[in-house]
Short mmCIF file of C-alpha atoms in Angstrom, two decimals:
data_model
loop_
_atom_site.label_atom_id
_atom_site.label_comp_id
_atom_site.label_asym_id
_atom_site.label_seq_id
_atom_site.Cartn_x
_atom_site.Cartn_y
_atom_site.Cartn_z
CA UNK A 1 35.54 -5.45 -41.29
CA UNK A 2 35.74 -1.96 -39.71
CA UNK A 3 34.33 -2.41 -36.36
CA UNK A 4 36.35 -2.20 -32.89
CA UNK A 5 35.67 -2.64 -29.10
CA UNK A 6 34.75 0.41 -27.02
CA UNK A 7 32.49 1.95 -24.62
CA UNK A 8 29.76 0.65 -27.04
CA UNK A 9 30.93 -2.64 -28.22
CA UNK A 10 31.92 -5.52 -26.98
CA UNK A 11 33.39 -8.49 -28.75
CA UNK A 12 32.41 -12.45 -27.42
CA UNK A 13 33.68 -15.34 -29.46
CA UNK A 14 31.16 -17.58 -27.79
CA UNK A 15 28.38 -17.24 -24.94
CA UNK A 16 29.70 -17.75 -21.90
CA UNK A 17 28.34 -16.78 -18.63
CA UNK A 18 30.10 -13.47 -18.40
CA UNK A 19 26.99 -12.44 -20.99
CA UNK A 20 24.95 -11.44 -18.59
CA UNK A 21 27.46 -9.09 -17.07
CA UNK A 22 28.03 -7.37 -20.19
CA UNK A 23 24.35 -6.73 -20.72
CA UNK A 24 24.06 -5.24 -17.19
CA UNK A 25 26.96 -2.73 -17.74
CA UNK A 26 25.40 -1.58 -21.49
CA UNK A 27 22.14 -1.08 -19.10
CA UNK A 28 23.81 0.56 -16.32
CA UNK A 29 25.86 2.76 -19.15
CA UNK A 30 24.97 4.41 -22.63
CA UNK A 31 23.69 0.87 -24.08
CA UNK A 32 25.93 -0.64 -27.12
CA UNK A 33 25.99 -3.63 -29.00
CA UNK A 34 27.43 -7.43 -28.22
CA UNK A 35 28.48 -9.75 -31.10
CA UNK A 36 28.37 -13.06 -30.41
CA UNK A 37 31.11 -14.78 -33.01
CA UNK A 38 33.55 -12.79 -32.70
CA UNK A 39 37.41 -13.27 -31.12
CA UNK A 40 38.76 -10.51 -28.96
CA UNK A 41 41.11 -10.08 -31.84
CA UNK A 42 38.01 -8.89 -33.87
CA UNK A 43 38.07 -11.89 -36.17
CA UNK A 44 34.99 -13.47 -37.06
CA UNK A 45 33.89 -17.07 -36.64
CA UNK A 46 30.89 -17.03 -36.50
CA UNK A 47 27.83 -18.76 -34.31
CA UNK A 48 26.59 -22.35 -34.22
CA UNK A 49 23.23 -23.71 -32.95
CA UNK A 50 21.93 -20.20 -33.58
CA UNK A 51 18.25 -21.17 -31.79
CA UNK A 52 19.90 -22.39 -28.76
CA UNK A 53 21.77 -19.20 -28.30
CA UNK A 54 19.20 -17.33 -28.82
CA UNK A 55 17.18 -19.12 -26.29
CA UNK A 56 20.37 -18.89 -23.85
CA UNK A 57 19.84 -14.68 -24.87
CA UNK A 58 16.17 -14.44 -24.28
CA UNK A 59 16.49 -16.67 -20.77
CA UNK A 60 19.66 -14.43 -19.20
CA UNK A 61 16.94 -11.36 -20.43
CA UNK A 62 13.89 -12.67 -19.03
CA UNK A 63 15.30 -14.26 -15.67
CA UNK A 64 18.77 -13.07 -14.55
CA UNK A 65 18.38 -9.66 -14.37
CA UNK A 66 16.73 -6.91 -12.23
CA UNK A 67 14.86 -4.77 -12.93
CA UNK A 68 13.23 -6.78 -16.25
CA UNK A 69 15.00 -5.46 -19.37
CA UNK A 70 13.16 -7.39 -21.74
CA UNK A 71 11.68 -3.97 -23.63
CA UNK A 72 15.51 -3.08 -23.45
CA UNK A 73 17.57 -6.19 -25.22
CA UNK A 74 16.99 -7.42 -28.78
CA UNK A 75 18.75 -9.73 -30.48
CA UNK A 76 19.26 -9.90 -34.78
CA UNK A 77 21.23 -12.10 -37.26
CA UNK A 78 23.42 -10.85 -39.19
CA UNK A 79 25.83 -12.52 -41.65
CA UNK A 80 29.92 -10.93 -41.69
CA UNK A 81 32.31 -12.31 -43.71
CA UNK A 82 29.58 -15.04 -44.61
CA UNK A 83 29.53 -15.93 -41.42
CA UNK A 84 26.10 -15.73 -38.92
CA UNK A 85 26.76 -13.38 -36.36
CA UNK A 86 24.63 -12.85 -32.81
CA UNK A 87 23.91 -8.57 -32.45
CA UNK A 88 22.53 -7.88 -28.78
CA UNK A 89 21.69 -4.74 -29.14
CA UNK A 90 21.25 -3.16 -25.59
CA UNK A 91 19.63 0.12 -24.69
CA UNK A 92 20.40 2.28 -22.00
CA UNK A 93 18.21 1.38 -18.85
CA UNK A 94 15.13 3.34 -18.24
CA UNK A 95 15.80 2.76 -14.73
CA UNK A 96 18.58 4.26 -12.33
CA UNK A 97 20.33 0.88 -11.71
CA UNK A 98 20.23 -2.49 -12.92
CA UNK A 99 21.47 -5.75 -11.50
CA UNK A 100 22.14 -9.18 -11.76
CA UNK A 101 19.73 -10.95 -10.05
CA UNK A 102 21.80 -13.80 -8.04
CA UNK A 103 24.34 -10.71 -6.56
CA UNK A 104 21.33 -8.20 -6.21
CA UNK A 105 22.10 -4.54 -5.56
CA UNK A 106 25.87 -5.15 -4.81
CA UNK A 107 28.77 -3.57 -6.00
CA UNK A 108 29.35 -7.05 -7.54
CA UNK A 109 25.99 -8.04 -9.23
CA UNK A 110 25.94 -4.13 -10.60
CA UNK A 111 28.52 -3.80 -13.67
CA UNK A 112 29.02 -0.24 -15.37
CA UNK A 113 31.06 0.10 -18.93
CA UNK A 114 34.17 1.74 -18.75
CA UNK A 115 36.08 1.70 -21.94
CA UNK A 116 36.33 -1.50 -23.37
CA UNK A 117 35.69 -3.32 -20.24
CA UNK A 118 33.19 -4.38 -17.56
CA UNK A 119 33.90 -2.54 -14.04
CA UNK A 120 31.70 -2.50 -10.45
CA UNK A 121 30.40 0.24 -9.13
CA UNK A 122 31.54 1.40 -5.74
CA UNK A 123 29.29 0.94 -2.79
CA UNK A 124 28.60 4.72 -3.22
CA UNK A 125 27.37 4.59 -6.70
CA UNK A 126 25.14 1.95 -6.02
CA UNK A 127 23.33 3.06 -3.34
CA UNK A 128 23.69 5.91 -5.17
CA UNK A 129 21.93 5.31 -8.25
CA UNK A 130 19.41 2.83 -5.74
CA UNK A 131 18.30 6.07 -4.16
CA UNK A 132 17.73 7.78 -7.02
CA UNK A 133 15.43 4.15 -8.84
CA UNK A 134 12.63 5.54 -6.17
CA UNK A 135 13.04 9.12 -6.83
CA UNK A 136 9.67 9.23 -7.84
CA UNK A 137 8.31 7.81 -5.53
CA UNK A 138 6.20 5.20 -7.06
CA UNK A 139 3.49 4.42 -9.76
CA UNK A 140 0.51 6.84 -7.79
CA UNK A 141 2.81 9.54 -8.41
CA UNK A 142 3.84 8.77 -12.19
CA UNK A 143 1.02 6.88 -13.23
CA UNK A 144 -2.37 8.89 -15.06
CA UNK A 145 -5.97 8.71 -13.80
CA UNK A 146 -8.33 8.32 -16.41
CA UNK A 147 -10.59 10.60 -14.99
CA UNK A 148 -10.88 13.93 -17.00
CA UNK A 149 -11.73 15.89 -14.15
CA UNK A 150 -11.48 15.73 -10.26
CA UNK A 151 -12.33 17.67 -7.51
CA UNK A 152 -10.58 18.22 -4.09
CA UNK A 153 -13.48 19.37 -1.35
CA UNK A 154 -12.69 16.56 0.98
CA UNK A 155 -9.21 17.11 1.02
CA UNK A 156 -9.38 21.02 1.28
CA UNK A 157 -11.88 20.22 4.26
CA UNK A 158 -9.44 18.08 5.81
CA UNK A 159 -6.66 20.72 5.78
CA UNK A 160 -8.78 23.32 6.75
CA UNK A 161 -9.85 21.42 9.44
CA UNK A 162 -6.35 21.44 11.10
CA UNK A 163 -5.69 25.09 10.38
CA UNK A 164 -4.01 24.92 7.05
CA UNK A 165 -5.43 26.83 3.63
CA UNK A 166 -4.67 24.78 0.17
CA UNK A 167 -3.50 27.65 -2.22
CA UNK A 168 -5.57 26.78 -5.24
CA UNK A 169 -2.61 27.40 -7.64
CA UNK A 170 0.01 25.32 -5.84
CA UNK A 171 -1.51 22.45 -3.77
CA UNK A 172 -1.21 20.10 -7.03
CA UNK A 173 2.01 20.74 -7.49
CA UNK A 174 2.71 20.82 -3.71
CA UNK A 175 0.64 17.64 -2.60
CA UNK A 176 2.63 15.76 -5.99
CA UNK A 177 -1.11 15.00 -7.64
CA UNK A 178 0.68 15.74 -10.93
CA UNK A 179 3.04 13.58 -12.76
CA UNK A 180 5.89 14.81 -14.88
CA UNK A 181 3.35 16.04 -17.85
CA UNK A 182 0.98 17.97 -15.83
CA UNK A 183 -1.81 15.46 -15.58
CA UNK A 184 -3.81 14.23 -12.80
CA UNK A 185 -2.37 10.86 -11.35
CA UNK A 186 -3.24 8.03 -9.25
CA UNK A 187 -2.52 9.88 -5.96
CA UNK A 188 -5.06 12.74 -6.90
CA UNK A 189 -7.58 10.24 -7.50
CA UNK A 190 -6.77 8.76 -4.46
CA UNK A 191 -7.76 11.76 -2.42
CA UNK A 192 -10.33 13.16 -4.78
CA UNK A 193 -13.81 13.49 -4.29
CA UNK A 194 -14.17 11.26 -7.27
CA UNK A 195 -11.84 8.28 -6.30
CA UNK A 196 -12.94 4.82 -7.68
CA UNK A 197 -10.94 3.21 -5.41
CA UNK A 198 -12.30 0.93 -2.67
CA UNK A 199 -11.61 0.50 1.31
CA UNK A 200 -13.74 -2.62 1.95
CA UNK A 201 -15.03 -4.25 4.96
CA UNK A 202 -16.23 -7.31 5.55
CA UNK A 203 -17.34 -9.28 8.33
CA UNK A 204 -17.80 -13.09 8.59
CA UNK A 205 -19.96 -15.14 10.72
CA UNK A 206 -16.88 -18.14 11.64
CA UNK A 207 -13.11 -17.99 12.07
CA UNK A 208 -13.16 -18.47 8.05
CA UNK A 209 -14.62 -17.15 4.86
CA UNK A 210 -17.58 -19.52 4.34
CA UNK A 211 -20.03 -17.33 5.77
CA UNK A 212 -20.48 -13.97 4.86
CA UNK A 213 -22.52 -12.08 6.78
CA UNK A 214 -21.73 -8.58 6.24
CA UNK A 215 -20.05 -6.03 3.50
CA UNK A 216 -19.37 -2.00 3.33
CA UNK A 217 -17.55 -0.14 0.75
CA UNK A 218 -15.81 2.66 2.16
CA UNK A 219 -14.64 4.13 -1.18
CA UNK A 220 -15.31 5.64 -4.04
CA UNK A 221 -14.99 9.11 -2.16
CA UNK A 222 -11.51 10.14 -0.81
CA UNK A 223 -9.40 7.65 0.61
CA UNK A 224 -8.97 10.83 3.77
CA UNK A 225 -12.71 9.82 4.30
CA UNK A 226 -12.58 6.46 3.50
CA UNK A 227 -10.47 6.12 6.15
CA UNK A 228 -12.13 7.88 8.92
CA UNK A 229 -15.45 5.84 7.90
CA UNK A 230 -13.21 2.64 8.65
CA UNK A 231 -11.42 3.96 11.58
CA UNK A 232 -15.16 4.91 12.97
CA UNK A 233 -16.84 1.12 12.54
CA UNK A 234 -13.25 -0.56 13.84
CA UNK A 235 -14.27 1.45 17.03
CA UNK A 236 -18.06 0.54 16.80
CA UNK A 237 -16.80 -2.47 16.50
CA UNK A 238 -14.76 -2.69 19.69
CA UNK A 239 -16.68 -4.49 22.59
CA UNK A 240 -16.17 -2.57 25.93
CA UNK A 241 -16.78 -4.47 29.46
CA UNK A 242 -16.67 -2.02 31.79
CA UNK A 243 -15.95 -3.06 35.62
CA UNK A 244 -17.48 -1.08 38.18
CA UNK A 245 -16.80 -2.27 41.47
CA UNK A 246 -13.51 -0.26 41.24
CA UNK A 247 -12.91 3.46 41.48
CA UNK A 248 -12.31 5.23 39.05
CA UNK A 249 -13.88 1.68 36.85
CA UNK A 250 -11.72 -0.09 34.64
CA UNK A 251 -12.68 -0.74 30.95
CA UNK A 252 -11.80 -3.61 29.00
CA UNK A 253 -12.05 -3.96 25.25
CA UNK A 254 -12.09 -6.50 22.72
CA UNK A 255 -9.22 -5.05 21.09
CA UNK A 256 -6.45 -3.23 21.34
CA UNK A 257 -7.78 -0.04 18.78
CA UNK A 258 -4.90 1.67 18.96
CA UNK A 259 -2.79 -1.22 17.15
CA UNK A 260 -5.37 -1.76 14.62
CA UNK A 261 -5.39 1.67 13.53
CA UNK A 262 -2.15 1.92 13.16
CA UNK A 263 -2.15 -1.03 10.87
CA UNK A 264 -5.16 0.35 9.24
CA UNK A 265 -2.38 3.09 8.51
CA UNK A 266 0.09 1.09 7.18
CA UNK A 267 -2.60 -0.83 5.24
CA UNK A 268 -2.71 2.30 3.20
CA UNK A 269 0.21 4.00 3.01
CA UNK A 270 2.47 1.04 2.26
CA UNK A 271 0.09 -0.53 0.36
CA UNK A 272 0.54 -0.99 -3.54
CA UNK A 273 -2.42 0.33 -5.46
CA UNK A 274 -1.33 -1.05 -8.68
CA UNK A 275 -2.20 -4.76 -7.42
CA UNK A 276 -5.55 -3.94 -5.71
CA UNK A 277 -7.15 -1.76 -2.32
CA UNK A 278 -6.28 -2.87 0.90
CA UNK A 279 -9.36 -4.18 3.19
CA UNK A 280 -10.40 -5.16 6.67
CA UNK A 281 -11.79 -8.54 7.44
CA UNK A 282 -13.82 -9.09 10.47
CA UNK A 283 -13.59 -13.00 12.18
CA UNK A 284 -15.60 -14.21 15.00
CA UNK A 285 -11.85 -14.15 16.79
CA UNK A 286 -10.13 -12.22 15.11
CA UNK A 287 -9.40 -8.67 12.58
CA UNK A 288 -7.52 -9.07 9.80
CA UNK A 289 -5.73 -6.00 8.01
CA UNK A 290 -4.93 -6.76 4.56
CA UNK A 291 -2.50 -4.91 2.22
CA UNK A 292 -1.18 -5.50 -1.42
CA UNK A 293 2.71 -5.27 -2.32
CA UNK A 294 4.49 -7.01 0.15
CA UNK A 295 6.91 -5.03 2.16
CA UNK A 296 8.40 -1.83 0.11
CA UNK A 297 11.52 -1.61 -1.34
CA UNK A 298 13.59 -4.29 -0.38
CA UNK A 299 13.15 -3.38 3.19
CA UNK A 300 13.55 -6.43 5.26
CA UNK A 301 11.74 -7.91 8.34
CA UNK A 302 13.84 -7.04 10.90
CA UNK A 303 13.98 -3.40 9.59
CA UNK A 304 9.75 -3.37 9.37
CA UNK A 305 9.63 -4.46 12.93
CA UNK A 306 12.32 -2.36 14.29
CA UNK A 307 9.74 1.00 13.10
CA UNK A 308 12.12 1.63 9.95
CA UNK A 309 10.11 3.69 7.40
CA UNK A 310 10.61 3.42 4.11
CA UNK A 311 6.68 4.16 2.65
CA UNK A 312 5.75 2.82 -1.22
CA UNK A 313 3.67 5.62 -1.24
CA UNK A 314 5.80 8.67 0.11
CA UNK A 315 3.63 11.15 -1.17
CA UNK A 316 0.36 9.98 0.12
CA UNK A 317 2.04 9.24 3.48
CA UNK A 318 3.02 13.12 3.77
CA UNK A 319 -0.66 14.14 3.69
CA UNK A 320 -1.24 12.00 5.68
CA UNK A 321 1.48 13.42 8.04
CA UNK A 322 0.03 16.35 6.95
CA UNK A 323 -3.01 16.13 8.45
CA UNK A 324 -1.55 14.02 12.08
CA UNK A 325 -3.44 10.84 10.76
CA UNK A 326 0.19 9.05 10.51
CA UNK A 327 3.08 10.88 11.91
CA UNK A 328 5.59 8.93 10.44
CA UNK A 329 8.05 8.37 13.58
CA UNK A 330 7.84 4.60 12.67
CA UNK A 331 5.98 3.41 15.98
CA UNK A 332 2.92 1.54 14.67
CA UNK A 333 4.68 -1.51 14.12
CA UNK A 334 6.24 -1.42 17.35
CA UNK A 335 3.53 -0.83 18.83
CA UNK A 336 1.39 -3.53 17.52
CA UNK A 337 3.98 -6.19 18.39
CA UNK A 338 4.16 -4.44 22.02
CA UNK A 339 0.50 -5.61 21.88
CA UNK A 340 0.30 -8.61 20.17
CA UNK A 341 4.13 -9.69 19.60
CA UNK A 342 5.65 -10.73 15.43
CA UNK A 343 3.20 -13.74 15.10
CA UNK A 344 -0.01 -11.66 14.33
CA UNK A 345 2.24 -10.87 10.84
CA UNK A 346 1.47 -12.63 7.58
CA UNK A 347 4.89 -10.97 5.74
CA UNK A 348 4.88 -12.92 1.90
CA UNK A 349 6.45 -11.37 -1.29
CA UNK A 350 2.61 -10.34 -2.51
CA UNK A 351 0.96 -9.14 0.86
CA UNK A 352 1.22 -8.85 4.65
CA UNK A 353 -1.42 -9.50 6.58
CA UNK A 354 -1.75 -8.57 9.96
CA UNK A 355 -3.99 -10.37 12.39
CA UNK A 356 -5.09 -8.99 15.40
CA UNK A 357 -6.73 -11.52 18.18
CA UNK A 358 -9.65 -10.56 20.32
CA UNK A 359 -9.28 -11.04 23.96
CA UNK A 360 -11.32 -14.08 24.44
CA UNK A 361 -11.93 -13.37 28.04
CA UNK A 362 -14.07 -10.49 27.02
CA UNK A 363 -15.86 -11.98 23.43
CA UNK A 364 -17.13 -14.52 26.32
CA UNK A 365 -18.31 -12.27 29.28
CA UNK A 366 -19.88 -10.69 25.98
CA UNK A 367 -21.87 -13.61 24.38
CA UNK A 368 -23.13 -14.86 27.76
CA UNK A 369 -24.83 -11.37 28.31
CA UNK A 370 -25.68 -10.67 25.23
CA UNK A 371 -27.23 -14.11 24.20
CA UNK A 372 -30.31 -12.16 22.68
CA UNK A 373 -28.05 -10.00 20.20
CA UNK A 374 -24.94 -11.54 19.50
CA UNK A 375 -25.69 -12.23 15.61
CA UNK A 376 -27.89 -9.75 15.12
CA UNK A 377 -26.78 -6.59 12.78
CA UNK A 378 -27.98 -4.59 15.46
CA UNK A 379 -28.30 -4.85 19.00
CA UNK A 380 -31.22 -3.49 21.04
CA UNK A 381 -29.58 -0.29 21.98
CA UNK A 382 -29.34 0.87 18.44
CA UNK A 383 -32.76 -0.19 17.47
CA UNK A 384 -33.85 2.90 20.82
CA UNK A 385 -31.61 5.18 19.51
CA UNK A 386 -32.89 4.61 15.88
CA UNK A 387 -36.20 5.02 16.93
CA UNK A 388 -35.08 8.24 19.07
CA UNK A 389 -33.89 9.49 15.72
CA UNK A 390 -36.91 9.05 13.81
CA UNK A 391 -38.85 10.71 16.62
CA UNK A 392 -36.58 13.95 16.66
CA UNK A 393 -33.78 13.82 13.84
CA UNK A 394 -32.16 17.12 15.68
CA UNK A 395 -31.55 15.68 18.81
CA UNK A 396 -28.71 15.03 20.58
CA UNK A 397 -26.35 12.35 22.39
CA UNK A 398 -27.38 14.30 25.83
CA UNK A 399 -31.11 13.97 25.03
CA UNK A 400 -30.89 10.61 23.92
CA UNK A 401 -28.85 9.85 26.93
CA UNK A 402 -31.40 10.64 29.20
CA UNK A 403 -34.00 8.96 27.88
CA UNK A 404 -32.08 5.68 27.21
CA UNK A 405 -30.86 6.15 30.81
CA UNK A 406 -26.98 5.52 29.25
CA UNK A 407 -24.24 7.69 29.56
CA UNK A 408 -23.72 10.12 26.84
CA UNK A 409 -20.46 8.13 25.66
CA UNK A 410 -22.33 4.99 25.28
CA UNK A 411 -24.74 7.04 23.36
CA UNK A 412 -22.02 8.55 21.17
CA UNK A 413 -20.36 5.04 20.41
CA UNK A 414 -23.65 3.85 19.46
CA UNK A 415 -24.18 6.62 16.95
CA UNK A 416 -20.49 5.93 15.43
CA UNK A 417 -22.12 1.91 14.92
CA UNK A 418 -25.10 2.98 13.37
CA UNK A 419 -22.81 5.08 11.05
CA UNK A 420 -20.36 2.94 10.26
CA UNK A 421 -23.11 0.46 9.29
CA UNK A 422 -24.55 2.89 7.12
CA UNK A 423 -27.87 3.34 8.44
CA UNK A 424 -27.65 6.93 9.68
CA UNK A 425 -25.38 9.80 8.70
CA UNK A 426 -24.98 13.72 10.17
CA UNK A 427 -26.11 16.30 8.22
CA UNK A 428 -24.76 19.04 8.77
CA UNK A 429 -22.94 20.32 11.98
CA UNK A 430 -22.76 19.10 14.85
CA UNK A 431 -24.61 22.59 16.27
CA UNK A 432 -27.50 23.40 13.26
CA UNK A 433 -27.37 19.78 11.89
CA UNK A 434 -29.27 16.66 11.85
CA UNK A 435 -29.83 12.57 11.88
CA UNK A 436 -30.67 10.93 8.67
CA UNK A 437 -31.90 7.54 8.52
CA UNK A 438 -30.78 6.11 5.64
CA UNK A 439 -32.24 2.23 6.28
#
């Protein structure tokens, strides 16, 4: 037999606990073959219990190595010198680094092949390769959309509104809207006018999901516009009670709007969109903001609570940062903790749920003062405003405020509420447009 151990060939007399180490080393280097049934001196001794040995190898590949190399490791049975020998064929890994799962991405967990032996990577090598694993930041960037054509009018308008003009020739590359093959990717679809992704607002009558009272879909358009609609809806739902006995008056709200807004932004930019879309659920005592995928990139809870930013969707985060929606400074989570503590976070491997509780005093006072409208979709001021808009679609918030004897700020808040509930939409500019009643 003209085989010798080398950087791509390893002999093993039998299966031992070291087999997983050998496989990982080949994955992390240039691939190779492991012959089980040949001793270190090259003598063919064969393998007994072939079926059991193949089962053990399969278990190692499926459950003991991260990320999964199941497509890269195949086992065959060869007969050498009339003896059955198992040959484990290991391709070079498609990821920048693999580890023995029980040791994680540490020096001992990440061996490489050096000559005919396995050696541990240095910590610097592990850190470099681990960083390279996320250089193409996420599946949004690398995965193509199957939509043949996309338009980006909304995206361009958002950049234009902050004084930036997207160059038609370069913006797709500059914003990472194309994958390595030059195809539109999932990120491009998410920010395009053609997006099929949903961003759902659901409202329940009680403290659980037993009775759904309302559902609004702010998806199927650019995630930027969907976020703006969701933000308007959350602002419209935020009850304000004013104390007019003091000067200046004191406004108290049902929930801290900044905390909810930060939770929604985090849910968008950290969401694993390959699993599902984020959701905002409104109960009678709290708001739940739900995102998929758990903590990104092995971020620890301590790092997450401290505001360390490792966005799962870095390219999407850049767009939100460009548009001053998110500032990428990591203050969002600490802001929520400052107002509500860490107990509002439910962090699991597959999801993060942030539950923002309502101010009980504000809720009870509002219920006492509005017993006639508390469980209806539209309150009395909103109905009166709809009536004014039906009489004069070009009217302004100031004119409505004078007629209803309310402040302009109050009318603007109700207009936002009616927009968020899909009762009206604004057509044209603030100065030259009009209000269109949808339902």
